[in-house]
C-alpha positions as a Markdown table, in Angstrom:
| # | Residue | x | y | z |
|---|---|---|---|---|
| 1 | Met | 196.9 | 158.0 | 158.8 |
| 2 | His | 197.2 | 158.9 | 162.4 |
| 3 | Arg | 200.5 | 160.9 | 163.2 |
| 4 | Ala | 201.5 | 158.2 | 165.5 |
| 5 | Gly | 201.1 | 155.7 | 162.9 |
| 6 | Trp | 203.5 | 157.4 | 160.7 |
| 7 | Leu | 205.9 | 157.9 | 163.6 |
| 8 | Phe | 205.6 | 154.2 | 164.3 |
| 9 | Leu | 206.7 | 153.4 | 160.6 |
| 10 | Val | 209.6 | 155.7 | 160.6 |
| 11 | Tyr | 210.5 | 154.4 | 164.0 |
| 12 | Leu | 210.6 | 150.8 | 162.6 |
| 13 | Phe | 212.4 | 151.5 | 159.5 |
| 14 | Ala | 215.0 | 153.3 | 161.4 |
| 15 | Gly | 215.5 | 150.4 | 163.7 |
| 16 | Leu | 215.8 | 148.2 | 160.6 |
| 17 | Val | 218.5 | 150.4 | 159.1 |
| 18 | Leu | 220.6 | 151.0 | 162.2 |
| 19 | Asp | 220.6 | 147.4 | 163.4 |
| 20 | Pro | 222.7 | 145.3 | 160.7 |
| 21 | Gly | 222.0 | 142.3 | 163.0 |
| 22 | Leu | 218.6 | 142.2 | 162.0 |
| 23 | Ala | 219.5 | 141.0 | 158.5 |
| 24 | Ile | 221.1 | 137.7 | 159.6 |
| 25 | Ala | 218.4 | 136.7 | 161.9 |
| 26 | Lys | 217.4 | 132.8 | 161.7 |
| 27 | Gly | 214.2 | 132.1 | 159.7 |
| 28 | Cys | 213.9 | 135.6 | 158.6 |
| 29 | Ile | 212.0 | 136.6 | 161.6 |
| 30 | Val | 213.4 | 139.4 | 163.6 |
| 31 | Arg | 212.5 | 139.9 | 167.4 |
| 32 | Gln | 213.8 | 142.9 | 169.2 |
| 33 | Asp | 213.5 | 144.5 | 172.7 |
| 34 | Met | 213.5 | 148.1 | 171.8 |
| 35 | Asp | 213.2 | 149.7 | 175.3 |
| 36 | Asn | 215.6 | 146.9 | 176.8 |
| 37 | Asp | 213.0 | 145.9 | 179.5 |
| 38 | Gly | 213.7 | 142.2 | 178.8 |
| 39 | Arg | 210.5 | 141.5 | 176.9 |
| 40 | Ile | 210.1 | 141.3 | 173.0 |
| 41 | Asp | 208.2 | 144.4 | 171.7 |
| 42 | Arg | 208.8 | 144.1 | 167.8 |
| 43 | Ile | 208.8 | 141.4 | 165.5 |
| 44 | Ala | 209.6 | 141.6 | 161.8 |
| 45 | Tyr | 208.9 | 139.1 | 159.2 |
| 46 | Leu | 211.1 | 139.1 | 156.0 |
| 47 | Asp | 211.0 | 137.1 | 152.9 |
| 48 | Ser | 213.9 | 135.0 | 151.5 |
| 49 | Ser | 215.1 | 138.2 | 149.7 |
| 50 | Lys | 215.1 | 140.0 | 153.2 |
| 51 | Asn | 212.0 | 142.1 | 152.0 |
| 52 | Leu | 209.9 | 143.2 | 155.0 |
| 53 | Leu | 206.5 | 141.6 | 155.0 |
| 54 | Gln | 205.3 | 142.2 | 158.4 |
| 55 | Leu | 206.1 | 144.1 | 161.5 |
| 56 | Asp | 204.2 | 143.4 | 164.8 |
| 57 | Ala | 204.8 | 145.9 | 167.8 |
| 58 | Asp | 203.7 | 145.8 | 171.5 |
| 59 | Thr | 203.1 | 149.8 | 171.6 |
| 60 | Asn | 201.7 | 149.7 | 175.4 |
| 61 | Gly | 204.1 | 147.3 | 177.0 |
| 62 | Asp | 201.7 | 144.8 | 178.1 |
| 63 | Gly | 203.8 | 142.0 | 176.5 |
| 64 | Arg | 201.4 | 141.4 | 173.7 |
| 65 | Met | 201.4 | 142.5 | 170.1 |
| 66 | Asp | 198.8 | 145.2 | 169.3 |
| 67 | Thr | 200.1 | 146.9 | 165.9 |
| 68 | Phe | 200.5 | 144.9 | 162.9 |
| 69 | Gln | 201.7 | 146.4 | 159.7 |
| 70 | Tyr | 201.7 | 144.4 | 156.4 |
| 71 | Tyr | 203.9 | 145.3 | 153.2 |
| 72 | Glu | 204.1 | 144.5 | 149.7 |
| 73 | Lys | 207.2 | 145.4 | 147.6 |
| 74 | Gly | 208.6 | 147.4 | 150.5 |
| 75 | Val | 205.6 | 149.4 | 151.0 |
| 76 | Val | 203.0 | 149.2 | 153.8 |
| 77 | Thr | 199.5 | 148.2 | 152.5 |
| 78 | Arg | 197.6 | 147.4 | 155.7 |
| 79 | Ile | 197.7 | 148.2 | 159.5 |
| 80 | Glu | 195.8 | 146.6 | 162.0 |
| 81 | Arg | 195.6 | 147.6 | 165.5 |
| 82 | Asp | 194.3 | 146.2 | 168.8 |
| 83 | Ile | 193.5 | 149.4 | 170.4 |
| 84 | Asp | 191.9 | 148.2 | 173.8 |
| 85 | Ala | 194.5 | 145.5 | 174.2 |
| 86 | Asp | 191.7 | 142.8 | 174.5 |
| 87 | Gly | 193.4 | 140.4 | 172.0 |
| 88 | His | 191.0 | 141.7 | 169.0 |
| 89 | Ile | 191.7 | 143.8 | 166.1 |
| 90 | Asp | 189.7 | 146.8 | 166.6 |
| 91 | Glu | 191.0 | 148.9 | 163.7 |
| 92 | Arg | 192.3 | 148.2 | 160.3 |
| 93 | Asp | 194.0 | 150.7 | 157.6 |
| 94 | Ile | 194.0 | 150.0 | 154.1 |
| 95 | Leu | 197.0 | 152.0 | 152.3 |
| 96 | Lys | 197.8 | 152.7 | 148.7 |
| 97 | Lys | 201.2 | 153.7 | 147.7 |
| 98 | Gly | 201.9 | 154.5 | 151.2 |
| 99 | Lys | 198.8 | 156.4 | 151.6 |
| 100 | Ile | 195.6 | 155.6 | 153.8 |
| 101 | Ile | 192.5 | 155.2 | 151.6 |
| 102 | Asn | 190.3 | 153.3 | 153.9 |
| 103 | Arg | 190.0 | 152.7 | 157.6 |
| 104 | Glu | 187.8 | 150.0 | 159.2 |
| 105 | Arg | 186.5 | 149.7 | 162.7 |
| 106 | Leu | 185.5 | 146.3 | 163.9 |
| 107 | Asn | 183.7 | 144.8 | 167.0 |
| 108 | Val | 184.9 | 141.8 | 169.1 |
| 109 | Ser | 183.3 | 139.4 | 166.5 |
| 110 | Gly | 185.4 | 141.0 | 163.8 |
| 111 | Gln | 182.5 | 142.6 | 162.3 |
| 112 | Ile | 182.9 | 146.0 | 160.4 |
| 113 | Val | 181.0 | 148.7 | 162.3 |
| 114 | Gly | 182.7 | 151.6 | 160.8 |
| 115 | Leu | 184.4 | 152.5 | 157.6 |
| 116 | Met | 186.2 | 155.7 | 156.6 |
| 117 | Ser | 187.3 | 156.6 | 153.2 |
| 118 | Phe | 190.0 | 159.2 | 152.6 |
| 119 | Asp | 191.3 | 161.4 | 149.6 |
| 120 | Asp | 194.9 | 161.4 | 148.2 |
| 121 | Lys | 195.7 | 164.0 | 150.9 |
| 122 | Gly | 194.8 | 161.8 | 153.8 |
| 123 | Arg | 191.7 | 163.7 | 154.4 |
| 124 | Leu | 188.2 | 162.2 | 155.3 |
| 125 | Leu | 185.8 | 161.7 | 152.4 |
| 126 | Lys | 183.2 | 159.7 | 153.9 |
| 127 | Trp | 182.6 | 157.8 | 157.2 |
| 128 | Gln | 180.0 | 154.9 | 157.6 |
| 129 | Arg | 179.0 | 153.6 | 160.9 |
| 130 | Asp | 176.9 | 150.8 | 162.3 |
| 131 | Thr | 176.2 | 152.2 | 165.7 |
| 132 | Thr | 173.7 | 149.3 | 166.5 |
| 133 | Gly | 175.8 | 146.4 | 165.7 |
| 134 | Asp | 173.2 | 144.9 | 163.3 |
| 135 | Gly | 175.3 | 144.6 | 160.3 |
| 136 | His | 173.9 | 147.8 | 158.4 |
| 137 | Met | 175.5 | 151.1 | 158.2 |
| 138 | Asp | 173.0 | 153.4 | 159.8 |
| 139 | Thr | 175.0 | 156.5 | 160.0 |
| 140 | Leu | 176.9 | 158.2 | 157.1 |
| 141 | Tyr | 179.1 | 161.2 | 157.0 |
| 142 | His | 180.3 | 163.0 | 153.9 |
| 143 | Tyr | 183.2 | 165.4 | 153.9 |
| 144 | Lys | 184.6 | 168.0 | 151.7 |
| 145 | Ala | 188.3 | 169.2 | 152.2 |
| 146 | Gly | 188.4 | 167.3 | 155.2 |
| 147 | Lys | 185.2 | 169.0 | 156.9 |
| 148 | Ala | 181.8 | 167.2 | 157.4 |
| 149 | Cys | 179.4 | 168.6 | 155.0 |
| 150 | Leu | 176.4 | 166.1 | 155.4 |
| 151 | Ile | 175.4 | 163.6 | 158.1 |
| 152 | Ala | 172.9 | 160.9 | 157.2 |
| 153 | Gln | 171.1 | 158.8 | 159.9 |
| 154 | Asp | 168.8 | 155.7 | 159.7 |
| 155 | Thr | 167.4 | 155.9 | 163.3 |
| 156 | Asn | 165.1 | 152.9 | 163.0 |
| 157 | Gly | 166.9 | 150.5 | 161.0 |
| 158 | Asp | 164.8 | 150.3 | 157.8 |
| 159 | Gly | 167.4 | 150.8 | 155.5 |
| 160 | Ala | 166.2 | 154.5 | 154.7 |
| 161 | Phe | 168.0 | 157.6 | 156.0 |
| 162 | Asp | 165.2 | 159.6 | 157.9 |
| 163 | Val | 167.8 | 162.4 | 159.4 |
| 164 | Leu | 169.9 | 164.7 | 157.0 |
| 165 | Val | 172.3 | 167.1 | 158.7 |
| 166 | His | 173.8 | 169.5 | 156.1 |
| 167 | Met | 177.1 | 171.0 | 157.6 |
| 168 | Glu | 178.9 | 174.3 | 157.1 |
| 169 | Gln | 182.4 | 175.1 | 158.7 |
| 170 | Gly | 182.1 | 172.2 | 161.1 |
| 171 | Arg | 178.8 | 173.3 | 162.3 |
| 172 | Pro | 175.1 | 172.2 | 161.4 |
| 173 | Arg | 173.2 | 174.4 | 159.1 |
| 174 | Thr | 170.2 | 172.6 | 158.5 |
| 175 | Arg | 168.6 | 169.3 | 159.7 |
| 176 | Glu | 165.8 | 167.1 | 158.0 |
| 177 | Glu | 164.0 | 164.5 | 159.8 |
| 178 | Asp | 161.2 | 161.7 | 158.8 |
| 179 | Ile | 159.5 | 161.6 | 162.2 |
| 180 | Asp | 157.0 | 159.0 | 161.1 |
| 181 | His | 159.3 | 157.0 | 158.9 |
| 182 | Asp | 157.0 | 157.3 | 155.9 |
| 183 | Gly | 159.9 | 158.1 | 153.5 |
| 184 | Arg | 159.2 | 161.9 | 153.5 |
| 185 | Met | 160.8 | 164.7 | 155.6 |
| 186 | Asp | 158.5 | 166.4 | 157.8 |
| 187 | Arg | 160.6 | 168.1 | 160.4 |
| 188 | Phe | 163.1 | 171.0 | 159.4 |
| 189 | Thr | 165.5 | 172.8 | 161.4 |
| 190 | Glu | 167.8 | 175.7 | 160.6 |
| 191 | Phe | 170.9 | 176.5 | 162.9 |
| 192 | Asp | 172.7 | 179.8 | 163.7 |
| 193 | Thr | 176.2 | 180.5 | 163.0 |
| 194 | Lys | 177.1 | 178.7 | 166.2 |
| 195 | Gly | 175.4 | 175.5 | 165.5 |
| 196 | Arg | 172.3 | 176.1 | 167.6 |
| 197 | Pro | 168.7 | 175.7 | 166.6 |
| 198 | Lys | 167.2 | 178.8 | 165.1 |
| 199 | Ile | 164.0 | 177.7 | 163.6 |
| 200 | Ile | 162.1 | 174.3 | 163.4 |
| 201 | Arg | 159.3 | 173.8 | 160.9 |
| 202 | Glu | 157.1 | 170.5 | 161.4 |
| 203 | Leu | 154.7 | 169.4 | 158.7 |
| 204 | Glu | 151.4 | 167.5 | 159.3 |
| 205 | Ala | 151.8 | 163.9 | 157.9 |
| 206 | Ser | 148.7 | 163.6 | 155.8 |
| 207 | Thr | 148.1 | 166.9 | 154.6 |
| 208 | Arg | 151.8 | 168.1 | 154.2 |
| 209 | Lys | 150.9 | 171.6 | 155.5 |
| 210 | Leu | 152.9 | 173.4 | 158.3 |
| 211 | Ala | 151.6 | 172.3 | 161.6 |
| 212 | Arg | 154.3 | 173.8 | 164.1 |
| 213 | Ile | 157.1 | 176.3 | 163.8 |
| 214 | Ser | 159.4 | 177.1 | 166.7 |
| 215 | His | 161.9 | 179.9 | 167.0 |
| 216 | Phe | 165.1 | 180.1 | 169.2 |
| 217 | Lys | 167.5 | 182.7 | 170.3 |
| 218 | Asp | 170.9 | 181.6 | 171.3 |
| 219 | Gly | 169.9 | 177.9 | 171.4 |
| 220 | Arg | 166.8 | 178.7 | 173.8 |
| 221 | Leu | 163.1 | 178.3 | 172.6 |
| 222 | Ile | 161.4 | 181.8 | 172.6 |
| 223 | Ser | 158.2 | 180.9 | 170.8 |
| 224 | Met | 156.2 | 178.1 | 169.2 |
| 225 | Glu | 153.2 | 178.6 | 166.8 |
| 226 | Gln | 150.9 | 175.5 | 166.1 |
| 227 | Phe | 148.3 | 175.1 | 163.5 |
| 228 | Asp | 145.6 | 172.5 | 164.6 |
| 229 | Gln | 142.1 | 171.9 | 163.2 |
| 230 | Gly | 141.8 | 175.6 | 162.0 |
| 231 | Arg | 143.2 | 177.2 | 165.1 |
| 232 | Val | 146.4 | 178.8 | 165.9 |
| 233 | Val | 148.2 | 178.3 | 169.2 |
| 234 | Leu | 151.3 | 180.6 | 170.0 |
| 235 | Thr | 153.4 | 180.1 | 172.9 |
| 236 | Arg | 156.0 | 182.4 | 174.0 |
| 237 | Phe | 158.9 | 181.1 | 176.5 |
| 238 | Gln | 161.6 | 182.7 | 178.5 |
| 239 | Asp | 164.5 | 180.8 | 180.1 |
| 240 | Gly | 162.9 | 177.5 | 178.6 |
| 241 | Lys | 159.4 | 178.0 | 180.6 |
| 242 | Pro | 156.2 | 179.2 | 178.8 |
| 243 | Val | 155.3 | 183.0 | 179.7 |
| 244 | Thr | 152.0 | 183.5 | 177.4 |
| 245 | Gln | 150.0 | 181.6 | 175.3 |
| 246 | Thr | 147.3 | 182.8 | 172.7 |
| 247 | Ile | 144.7 | 180.7 | 171.1 |
| 248 | Asp | 143.0 | 181.8 | 167.8 |
| 249 | Gln | 140.2 | 179.4 | 167.2 |
| 250 | Asp | 138.8 | 181.0 | 164.1 |
| 251 | Arg | 142.2 | 182.2 | 162.7 |
| 252 | Asp | 140.7 | 185.9 | 162.3 |
| 253 | Gly | 144.1 | 187.3 | 164.0 |
| 254 | His | 142.5 | 188.0 | 167.3 |
| 255 | Pro | 143.2 | 185.7 | 170.1 |
| 256 | Asp | 140.1 | 183.9 | 171.7 |
| 257 | Glu | 142.1 | 182.6 | 174.9 |
| 258 | Ile | 145.3 | 184.1 | 176.3 |
| 259 | Val | 147.2 | 182.0 | 178.9 |
| 260 | Thr | 149.7 | 183.6 | 181.5 |
| 261 | Tyr | 152.2 | 181.7 | 183.2 |
| 262 | Gly | 154.1 | 182.3 | 186.5 |
| 263 | Pro | 158.0 | 182.1 | 186.9 |
| 264 | Glu | 157.6 | 178.5 | 188.0 |
| 265 | Gly | 155.8 | 177.5 | 184.9 |
| 266 | His | 152.6 | 177.4 | 186.4 |
| 267 | Ile | 149.3 | 178.9 | 184.9 |
| 268 | Thr | 148.4 | 182.3 | 186.9 |
| 269 | Lys | 145.3 | 183.5 | 184.4 |
| 270 | Val | 143.4 | 182.6 | 181.4 |
| 271 | Val | 141.2 | 184.8 | 179.7 |
| 272 | Tyr | 138.6 | 184.2 | 176.8 |
| 273 | Asp | 136.8 | 185.9 | 174.2 |
| 274 | Thr | 134.0 | 183.2 | 174.2 |
| 275 | Asn | 131.7 | 184.9 | 171.3 |
| 276 | His | 134.5 | 185.7 | 169.0 |
| 277 | Asp | 133.7 | 189.5 | 169.1 |
| 278 | Gly | 137.4 | 190.5 | 169.7 |
| 279 | Arg | 136.6 | 191.5 | 173.4 |
| 280 | Ile | 137.7 | 189.5 | 176.4 |
| 281 | Asp | 134.6 | 188.4 | 178.6 |
| 282 | Thr | 136.0 | 185.5 | 180.8 |
| 283 | Trp | 138.8 | 185.6 | 183.3 |
| 284 | Gln | 140.4 | 182.7 | 185.3 |
| 285 | Tyr | 142.8 | 183.1 | 188.1 |
| 286 | Tyr | 145.1 | 180.4 | 189.4 |
| 287 | Lys | 147.3 | 179.8 | 192.4 |
| 288 | Cys | 150.0 | 177.1 | 192.2 |
| 289 | Gly | 148.6 | 175.9 | 189.1 |
| 290 | Lys | 144.9 | 175.5 | 190.3 |
| 291 | Val | 142.2 | 177.7 | 189.5 |
| 292 | Ile | 140.9 | 179.9 | 192.4 |
| 293 | Arg | 138.4 | 182.5 | 190.8 |
| 294 | Leu | 136.5 | 182.6 | 187.5 |
| 295 | Glu | 134.8 | 186.0 | 186.2 |
| 296 | Gln | 132.5 | 186.2 | 183.3 |
| 297 | Asp | 130.5 | 189.0 | 181.4 |
| 298 | Arg | 127.9 | 186.7 | 180.1 |
| 299 | Asn | 125.7 | 189.2 | 178.3 |
| 300 | His | 128.8 | 191.0 | 176.7 |
| 301 | Asp | 128.3 | 194.6 | 178.3 |
| 302 | Lys | 131.7 | 194.9 | 179.5 |
| 303 | Lys | 130.4 | 194.3 | 183.3 |
| 304 | Val | 131.3 | 191.2 | 185.1 |
| 305 | Asp | 128.0 | 189.3 | 185.9 |
| 306 | Ala | 129.4 | 185.9 | 187.2 |
| 307 | Ile | 131.9 | 185.0 | 189.7 |
| 308 | Val | 132.9 | 181.4 | 190.6 |
| 309 | Arg | 135.4 | 181.0 | 193.7 |
| 310 | Tyr | 137.5 | 177.6 | 194.1 |
| 311 | Arg | 139.1 | 175.8 | 196.7 |
| 312 | Asn | 141.8 | 173.2 | 196.1 |
| 313 | Gly | 140.7 | 173.2 | 192.5 |
| 314 | Arg | 136.9 | 172.8 | 193.3 |
| 315 | Glu | 134.0 | 175.0 | 193.1 |
| 316 | Val | 133.1 | 176.7 | 196.6 |
| 317 | His | 130.4 | 179.0 | 195.6 |
| 318 | Ser | 129.3 | 181.3 | 192.7 |
| 319 | Leu | 127.6 | 184.6 | 192.4 |
| 320 | Leu | 125.4 | 185.7 | 189.3 |
| 321 | Asp | 124.0 | 189.1 | 188.3 |
| 322 | Asn | 121.0 | 187.7 | 186.3 |
| 323 | Asp | 119.6 | 191.2 | 185.3 |
| 324 | Gly | 123.0 | 193.2 | 184.8 |
| 325 | Asp | 122.0 | 195.7 | 187.4 |
| 326 | Gly | 125.4 | 195.2 | 189.2 |
| 327 | Tyr | 123.9 | 193.2 | 191.9 |
| 328 | Phe | 124.9 | 189.7 | 192.4 |
| 329 | Glu | 121.5 | 188.3 | 193.7 |
| 330 | Thr | 122.1 | 184.5 | 193.0 |
| 331 | Val | 124.5 | 182.8 | 195.1 |
| 332 | Thr | 125.5 | 179.2 | 194.6 |
| 333 | Arg | 127.4 | 177.2 | 197.4 |
| 334 | Phe | 129.0 | 173.8 | 196.9 |
| 335 | Asp | 130.3 | 173.2 | 200.4 |
| 336 | Asn | 127.1 | 172.7 | 202.1 |
| 337 | Pro | 127.0 | 169.5 | 204.2 |
| 338 | Gly | 124.9 | 166.9 | 202.7 |
| 339 | Trp | 124.1 | 168.6 | 199.4 |
| 340 | Thr | 125.9 | 168.8 | 196.2 |
| 341 | Asn | 125.2 | 172.4 | 195.7 |
| 342 | Val | 122.6 | 175.0 | 197.2 |
| 343 | Val | 121.3 | 177.9 | 195.1 |
| 344 | Glu | 120.1 | 181.1 | 197.0 |
| 345 | Val | 118.5 | 184.1 | 195.3 |
| 346 | Lys | 118.2 | 187.6 | 197.3 |
| 347 | Asp | 116.8 | 190.5 | 196.7 |
| 348 | Lys | 118.8 | 193.9 | 196.7 |
| 349 | Lys | 118.5 | 194.3 | 200.5 |
| 350 | Gly | 120.0 | 190.9 | 201.0 |
| 351 | Arg | 116.7 | 189.2 | 201.7 |
| 352 | Pro | 116.4 | 185.6 | 200.6 |
| 353 | Val | 113.7 | 185.1 | 197.8 |
| 354 | Glu | 114.4 | 181.4 | 197.1 |
| 355 | Arg | 116.7 | 178.5 | 197.8 |
| 356 | Arg | 117.2 | 175.3 | 195.9 |
| 357 | Phe | 119.0 | 172.1 | 197.2 |
| 358 | Tyr | 120.6 | 169.6 | 194.9 |
| 359 | Leu | 122.0 | 166.3 | 195.2 |
| 360 | Gly | 124.0 | 164.8 | 192.2 |
| 361 | Gly | 122.6 | 167.4 | 189.9 |
| 362 | Val | 118.8 | 166.7 | 190.9 |
| 363 | Leu | 116.7 | 169.2 | 192.5 |
| 364 | Arg | 115.6 | 167.6 | 195.8 |
| 365 | Lys | 114.2 | 170.5 | 197.8 |
| 366 | Arg | 113.0 | 174.0 | 197.4 |
| 367 | Glu | 112.2 | 177.1 | 199.6 |
| 368 | Ala | 110.5 | 180.3 | 198.7 |
| 369 | Phe | 110.3 | 183.3 | 201.0 |
| 370 | Asp | 107.9 | 186.2 | 201.2 |
| 371 | Pro | 109.4 | 189.0 | 199.2 |
| 372 | Arg | 108.3 | 191.8 | 201.6 |
| 373 | Lys | 109.4 | 190.3 | 204.6 |
| 374 | Gly | 111.9 | 187.7 | 203.8 |
| 375 | Thr | 110.3 | 185.1 | 205.8 |
| 376 | Leu | 109.8 | 181.3 | 204.6 |
| 377 | Ile | 106.3 | 180.6 | 203.1 |
| 378 | Leu | 106.9 | 177.4 | 200.9 |
| 379 | Val | 109.1 | 174.2 | 201.3 |
| 380 | Glu | 109.2 | 171.6 | 198.5 |
| 381 | Lys | 110.6 | 168.3 | 198.5 |
| 382 | Tyr | 111.4 | 166.1 | 195.8 |
| 383 | Asp | 112.7 | 162.5 | 195.0 |
| 384 | Gln | 115.8 | 161.1 | 193.6 |
| 385 | Lys | 114.2 | 161.6 | 189.9 |
| 386 | Gly | 113.3 | 165.2 | 190.7 |
| 387 | Arg | 109.8 | 164.5 | 191.1 |
| 388 | Leu | 107.7 | 166.7 | 193.6 |
| 389 | Thr | 106.7 | 164.5 | 196.7 |
| 390 | Met | 105.7 | 167.1 | 199.1 |
| 391 | Ser | 105.3 | 170.7 | 200.0 |
| 392 | Arg | 104.5 | 172.9 | 203.0 |
| 393 | Glu | 103.1 | 176.3 | 202.5 |
| 394 | Ala | 102.2 | 179.3 | 204.8 |
| 395 | Glu | 98.6 | 180.6 | 204.4 |
| 396 | Gly | 97.7 | 184.2 | 204.3 |
| 397 | Gly | 100.9 | 185.6 | 205.0 |
| 398 | Ser | 100.8 | 183.8 | 208.6 |
| 399 | Gly | 104.3 | 183.2 | 208.5 |
| 400 | Arg | 103.6 | 179.4 | 209.5 |
| 401 | Leu | 104.1 | 176.5 | 207.5 |
| 402 | Ser | 100.5 | 175.3 | 208.2 |
| 403 | Leu | 99.4 | 173.4 | 205.0 |
| 404 | Ile | 101.0 | 170.3 | 203.7 |
| 405 | Trp | 100.6 | 168.5 | 200.1 |
| 406 | His | 101.4 | 165.2 | 199.2 |
| 407 | Tyr | 101.9 | 164.5 | 195.4 |
| 408 | Asp | 101.8 | 161.1 | 193.3 |
| 409 | Ala | 104.4 | 160.2 | 190.8 |
| 410 | Gln | 102.8 | 162.2 | 188.1 |
| 411 | Gly | 102.9 | 165.4 | 190.5 |
| 412 | Asn | 99.3 | 165.4 | 191.1 |
| 413 | Ala | 98.2 | 166.5 | 194.7 |
| 414 | Val | 96.7 | 163.4 | 196.3 |
| 415 | Leu | 96.6 | 164.6 | 200.1 |
| 416 | Gly | 96.4 | 167.9 | 201.7 |
| 417 | Glu | 97.2 | 168.3 | 205.6 |
| 418 | Lys | 96.4 | 171.5 | 207.3 |
| 419 | Asp | 97.0 | 173.1 | 210.9 |
| 420 | Ser | 94.5 | 175.6 | 211.1 |
| 421 | Asn | 95.0 | 177.0 | 214.7 |
| 422 | Gly | 98.8 | 176.7 | 214.6 |
| 423 | Asp | 99.4 | 174.2 | 217.5 |
| 424 | Gly | 101.4 | 172.0 | 215.4 |
| 425 | Arg | 98.8 | 169.3 | 214.7 |
| 426 | Val | 96.9 | 168.6 | 211.6 |
| 427 | Asp | 93.2 | 169.1 | 212.0 |
| 428 | Val | 91.9 | 169.2 | 208.3 |
| 429 | Trp | 92.6 | 166.6 | 205.6 |
| 430 | Tyr | 91.8 | 167.2 | 201.9 |
| 431 | His | 91.7 | 164.0 | 199.7 |
| 432 | Tyr | 92.2 | 164.3 | 196.0 |
| 433 | Lys | 91.9 | 162.2 | 193.1 |
| 434 | Asn | 92.8 | 163.1 | 189.4 |
| 435 | Gly | 93.4 | 166.9 | 190.6 |
| 436 | His | 89.9 | 167.0 | 192.3 |
| 437 | Val | 89.1 | 166.9 | 195.9 |
| 438 | Ile | 86.8 | 164.2 | 196.8 |
| 439 | Arg | 86.8 | 164.0 | 200.7 |
| 440 | Val | 87.5 | 166.5 | 203.5 |
| 441 | Glu | 87.9 | 165.6 | 207.0 |
| 442 | Glu | 88.2 | 168.2 | 209.7 |
| 443 | Asp | 89.2 | 168.0 | 213.6 |
| 444 | Arg | 87.0 | 170.8 | 215.0 |
| 445 | Asn | 87.9 | 170.3 | 218.7 |
| 446 | His | 91.6 | 169.6 | 218.0 |
| 447 | Asp | 91.5 | 166.5 | 219.7 |
| 448 | Gly | 93.5 | 164.7 | 216.9 |
| 449 | Arg | 90.4 | 162.8 | 215.5 |
| 450 | Pro | 88.3 | 164.0 | 212.5 |
| 451 | Asp | 84.8 | 164.8 | 213.6 |
| 452 | Leu | 83.5 | 166.3 | 210.3 |
| 453 | Trp | 83.5 | 164.6 | 206.9 |
| 454 | Glu | 82.5 | 165.7 | 203.5 |
| 455 | Thr | 82.3 | 164.0 | 200.3 |
| 456 | Tyr | 82.6 | 165.9 | 196.8 |
| 457 | Asn | 81.4 | 164.9 | 193.5 |
| 458 | Ser | 83.3 | 165.8 | 190.1 |
| 459 | Ala | 81.9 | 169.3 | 190.1 |
| 460 | Gln | 83.5 | 169.9 | 193.4 |
| 461 | Gln | 79.9 | 169.9 | 195.3 |
| 462 | Val | 79.3 | 168.5 | 198.6 |
| 463 | Val | 77.1 | 165.3 | 198.1 |
| 464 | His | 77.5 | 163.8 | 201.6 |
| 465 | Arg | 78.3 | 165.4 | 205.0 |
| 466 | Ser | 78.9 | 163.5 | 208.3 |
| 467 | Glu | 79.3 | 165.0 | 211.7 |
| 468 | Asp | 80.5 | 163.8 | 215.2 |
| 469 | Val | 78.5 | 166.5 | 217.3 |
| 470 | Asp | 79.7 | 165.3 | 220.8 |
| 471 | Phe | 83.2 | 164.3 | 220.0 |
| 472 | Asp | 82.7 | 161.0 | 221.2 |
| 473 | Gly | 83.9 | 159.3 | 217.8 |
| 474 | Thr | 80.5 | 158.3 | 216.6 |
| 475 | Val | 78.8 | 159.8 | 213.8 |
| 476 | Asp | 75.6 | 161.8 | 215.1 |
| 477 | Ile | 74.5 | 163.3 | 212.0 |
| 478 | Lys | 74.4 | 162.5 | 208.2 |
| 479 | Lys | 73.3 | 164.7 | 205.5 |
């Protein structure tokens, strides 16, 4: 019983003894103003033999009775209290031989939402609580020598306790939880001497194998190790933020991926061992949580042979050393207007060898250069399906793209156009069928009109020849 409750009893009994006028009150009901403020604040109900049956008291001076004590044979057996002065009983004590054995907590509807049991020394043995008001006791406290030793909770209202907390010296020692409510505990917490988490172990639901283990120091998370589909992920923390994370994909004891975090919790660097040989071969660098550079050793010779740079998290350009000689001869740019990406290959003197232009992942244009001079000698164009449609070539090292080829959907040449004198106008036409030339037309005087016609057979032999000798547009000679 509360100390205030016992004092209240003593106070009431003292009043009865010291005031002989109470015994002659009419109707065996005694009303009294104990603090002389002009309002009744205590009422005693007595039987015909003047034995006390009930005592009501206004303990807060608001003019309403809020504490009620019931007696049998002069001994209090029940005490009820309206603690919040709303006119409803909030607490009820059950006593035996003057000692409290149970205490009930009630809601405004009179429903019991808390039940405490006491030993013969007035110490708590058990405390049951209905924290949701659904009529079921969902939280249970067990006590030993007045100190909590076990707390059980039903967090989802299914009638089964899914949280068990074992206490020691008033502090939690271990905690067991059924996270998925399948009737089996799958998370286990150990606490330090100050009641702070020290280790948390979590099991995988179906296999019951260890899925995660977390370590704490002074209540702060310092490491978390996860076991997922054959891999091990270990994350270390400082001040509640990740510092490093290692991932061992094949569980051979050597990390295949290491993630480094900055003071704000953003990733600053990630390194990989992509072929699981125990050596790092890929490096990613970050700024403000976004990747800014990627380096790779693709042939695993301990030298970087690929570099990718990023802007706002998107690729800007990449460098490749394809032959492992330390020179990055292939450059891919992702910021060229009108193109998804452009790939350029250079020689060791920095002269271009080839350029490839892509749109939506499809090659749409290709340029080739003279390896000795670095001048453009070939341009190829492709359609949206990546099929060659046209090419322009420089003949005989002239440096001029004087020959144009047109292709069909199967990639076969159907028409060749040649500017033989470099005036910028076509003066020779080659017509093809099934990969063979069938007709050649030539403008010998460069007036823009053909004046020589040759027809070829399947053996690529001339079978017909016509000429406009005077260039008047009329055939003069036929052979």
